Coordinates of C-alpha atoms in Angstrom, one line a residue:
X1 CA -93.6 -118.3 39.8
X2 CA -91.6 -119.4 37.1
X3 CA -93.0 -122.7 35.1
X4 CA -92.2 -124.5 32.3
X5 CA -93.9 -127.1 30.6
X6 CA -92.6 -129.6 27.7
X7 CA -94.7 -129.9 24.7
X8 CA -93.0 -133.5 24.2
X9 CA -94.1 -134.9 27.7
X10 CA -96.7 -137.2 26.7
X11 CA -98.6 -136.9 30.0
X12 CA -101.5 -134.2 30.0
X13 CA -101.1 -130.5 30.6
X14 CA -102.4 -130.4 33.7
X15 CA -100.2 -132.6 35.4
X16 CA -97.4 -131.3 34.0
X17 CA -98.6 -127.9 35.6
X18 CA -99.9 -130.2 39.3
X19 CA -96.2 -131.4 39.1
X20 CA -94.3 -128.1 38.6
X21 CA -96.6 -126.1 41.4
X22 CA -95.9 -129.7 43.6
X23 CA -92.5 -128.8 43.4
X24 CA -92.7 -125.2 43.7
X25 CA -94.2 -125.4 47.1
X26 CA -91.7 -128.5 47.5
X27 CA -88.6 -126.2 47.2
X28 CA -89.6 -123.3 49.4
X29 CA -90.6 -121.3 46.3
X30 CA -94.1 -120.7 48.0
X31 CA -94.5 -121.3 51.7
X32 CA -97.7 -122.2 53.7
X33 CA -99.8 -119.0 53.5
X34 CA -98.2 -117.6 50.2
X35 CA -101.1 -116.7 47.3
X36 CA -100.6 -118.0 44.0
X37 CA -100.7 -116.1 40.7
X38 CA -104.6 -116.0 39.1
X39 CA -105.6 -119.3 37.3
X40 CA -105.8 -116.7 34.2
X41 CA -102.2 -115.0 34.5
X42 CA -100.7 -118.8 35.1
X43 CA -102.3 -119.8 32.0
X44 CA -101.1 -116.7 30.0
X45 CA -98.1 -117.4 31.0
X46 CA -97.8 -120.9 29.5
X47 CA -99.7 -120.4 26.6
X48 CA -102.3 -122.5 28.0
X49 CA -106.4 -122.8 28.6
X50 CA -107.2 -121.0 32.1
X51 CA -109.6 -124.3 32.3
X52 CA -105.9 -126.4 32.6
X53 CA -104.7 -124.2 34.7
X54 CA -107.9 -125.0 36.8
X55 CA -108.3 -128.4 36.8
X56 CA -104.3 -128.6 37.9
X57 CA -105.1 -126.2 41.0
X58 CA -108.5 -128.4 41.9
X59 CA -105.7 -131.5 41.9
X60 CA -103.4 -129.7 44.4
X61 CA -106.7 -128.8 46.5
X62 CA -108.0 -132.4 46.5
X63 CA -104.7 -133.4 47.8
X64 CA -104.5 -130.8 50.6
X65 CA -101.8 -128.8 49.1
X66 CA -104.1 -125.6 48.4
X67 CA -107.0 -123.4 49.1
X68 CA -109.2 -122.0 47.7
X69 CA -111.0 -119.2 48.8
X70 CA -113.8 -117.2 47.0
X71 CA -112.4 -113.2 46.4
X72 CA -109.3 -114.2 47.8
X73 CA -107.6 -116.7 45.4
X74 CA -105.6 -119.6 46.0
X75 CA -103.1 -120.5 48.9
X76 CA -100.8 -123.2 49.4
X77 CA -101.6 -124.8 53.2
X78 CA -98.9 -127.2 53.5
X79 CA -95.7 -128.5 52.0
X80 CA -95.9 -132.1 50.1
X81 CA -94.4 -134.5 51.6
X82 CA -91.3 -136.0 50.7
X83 CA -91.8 -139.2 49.8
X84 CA -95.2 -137.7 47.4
X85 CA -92.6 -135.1 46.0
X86 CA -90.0 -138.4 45.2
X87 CA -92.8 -140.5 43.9
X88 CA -93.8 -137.4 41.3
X89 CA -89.8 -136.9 40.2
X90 CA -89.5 -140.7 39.9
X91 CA -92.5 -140.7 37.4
X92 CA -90.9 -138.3 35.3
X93 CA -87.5 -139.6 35.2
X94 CA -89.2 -143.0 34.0
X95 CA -91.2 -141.2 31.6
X96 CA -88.2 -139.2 30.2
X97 CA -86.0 -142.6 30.0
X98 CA -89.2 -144.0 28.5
X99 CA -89.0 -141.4 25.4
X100 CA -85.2 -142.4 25.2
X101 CA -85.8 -146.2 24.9
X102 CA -84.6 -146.8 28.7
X103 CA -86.8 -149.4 30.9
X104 CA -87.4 -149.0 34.7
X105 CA -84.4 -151.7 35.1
X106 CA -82.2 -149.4 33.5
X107 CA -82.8 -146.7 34.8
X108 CA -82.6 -148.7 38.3
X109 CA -79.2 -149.6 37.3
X110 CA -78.3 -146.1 36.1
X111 CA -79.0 -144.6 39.5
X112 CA -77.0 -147.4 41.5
X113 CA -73.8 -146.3 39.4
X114 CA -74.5 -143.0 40.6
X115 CA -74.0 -143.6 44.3

């Protein structure tokens, strides 16, 4: 699993790493059943505290994206749904436009011009 995180990104660490594993299940990356790397060798990784790493997985579990089991480590169960995995990428796009002095209403009309 290959994740990256942006030191600029005003939002916290651990959703930053809840949004990149949202959209690694999202994009077939890991299916239903797949194991994810240790909370440790995630966090190594990223040159971040295991505890982010942590609190990020116990996100995904609360929203029924992953298990955890003891000795055996954590599996995704199911695939986000689309609209959750648009909602997440809509966030970020606003928050990234934010940074670069764009309002919601811009990037609104930004995105009509496109289609």
């Amino acid at each position: 699993m290959l994740l990256t995180l942006d030191l600029n990104d005003p939002r916290p660490l651990h959703e930053q790493v809840a949004g990149a594993i949202r959209r690694a299940i999202a994009d077939g990356s890991y299916t239903p059943g797949d194991r994810l790397p240790p909370a440790r060798d995630l966090a190594d990784a990223l040159g971040i505290n295991a505890n982010t790493v942590l609190r990020a997985l116990r996100e995904l579990r609360d929203e029924g994206l992953l298990e955890f089991r003891r000795g055996r480590g954590v599996s995704v169960l199911s695939r986000p749904d689309a609209r959750a995995v648009l909602v997440e990428a809509a966030r970020e796009l606003l928050a990234e436009a934010d940074r670069y002095g764009y309002g919601p209403e811009e990037v609104i009309h930004i995105i009509r011009e496109l289609s």
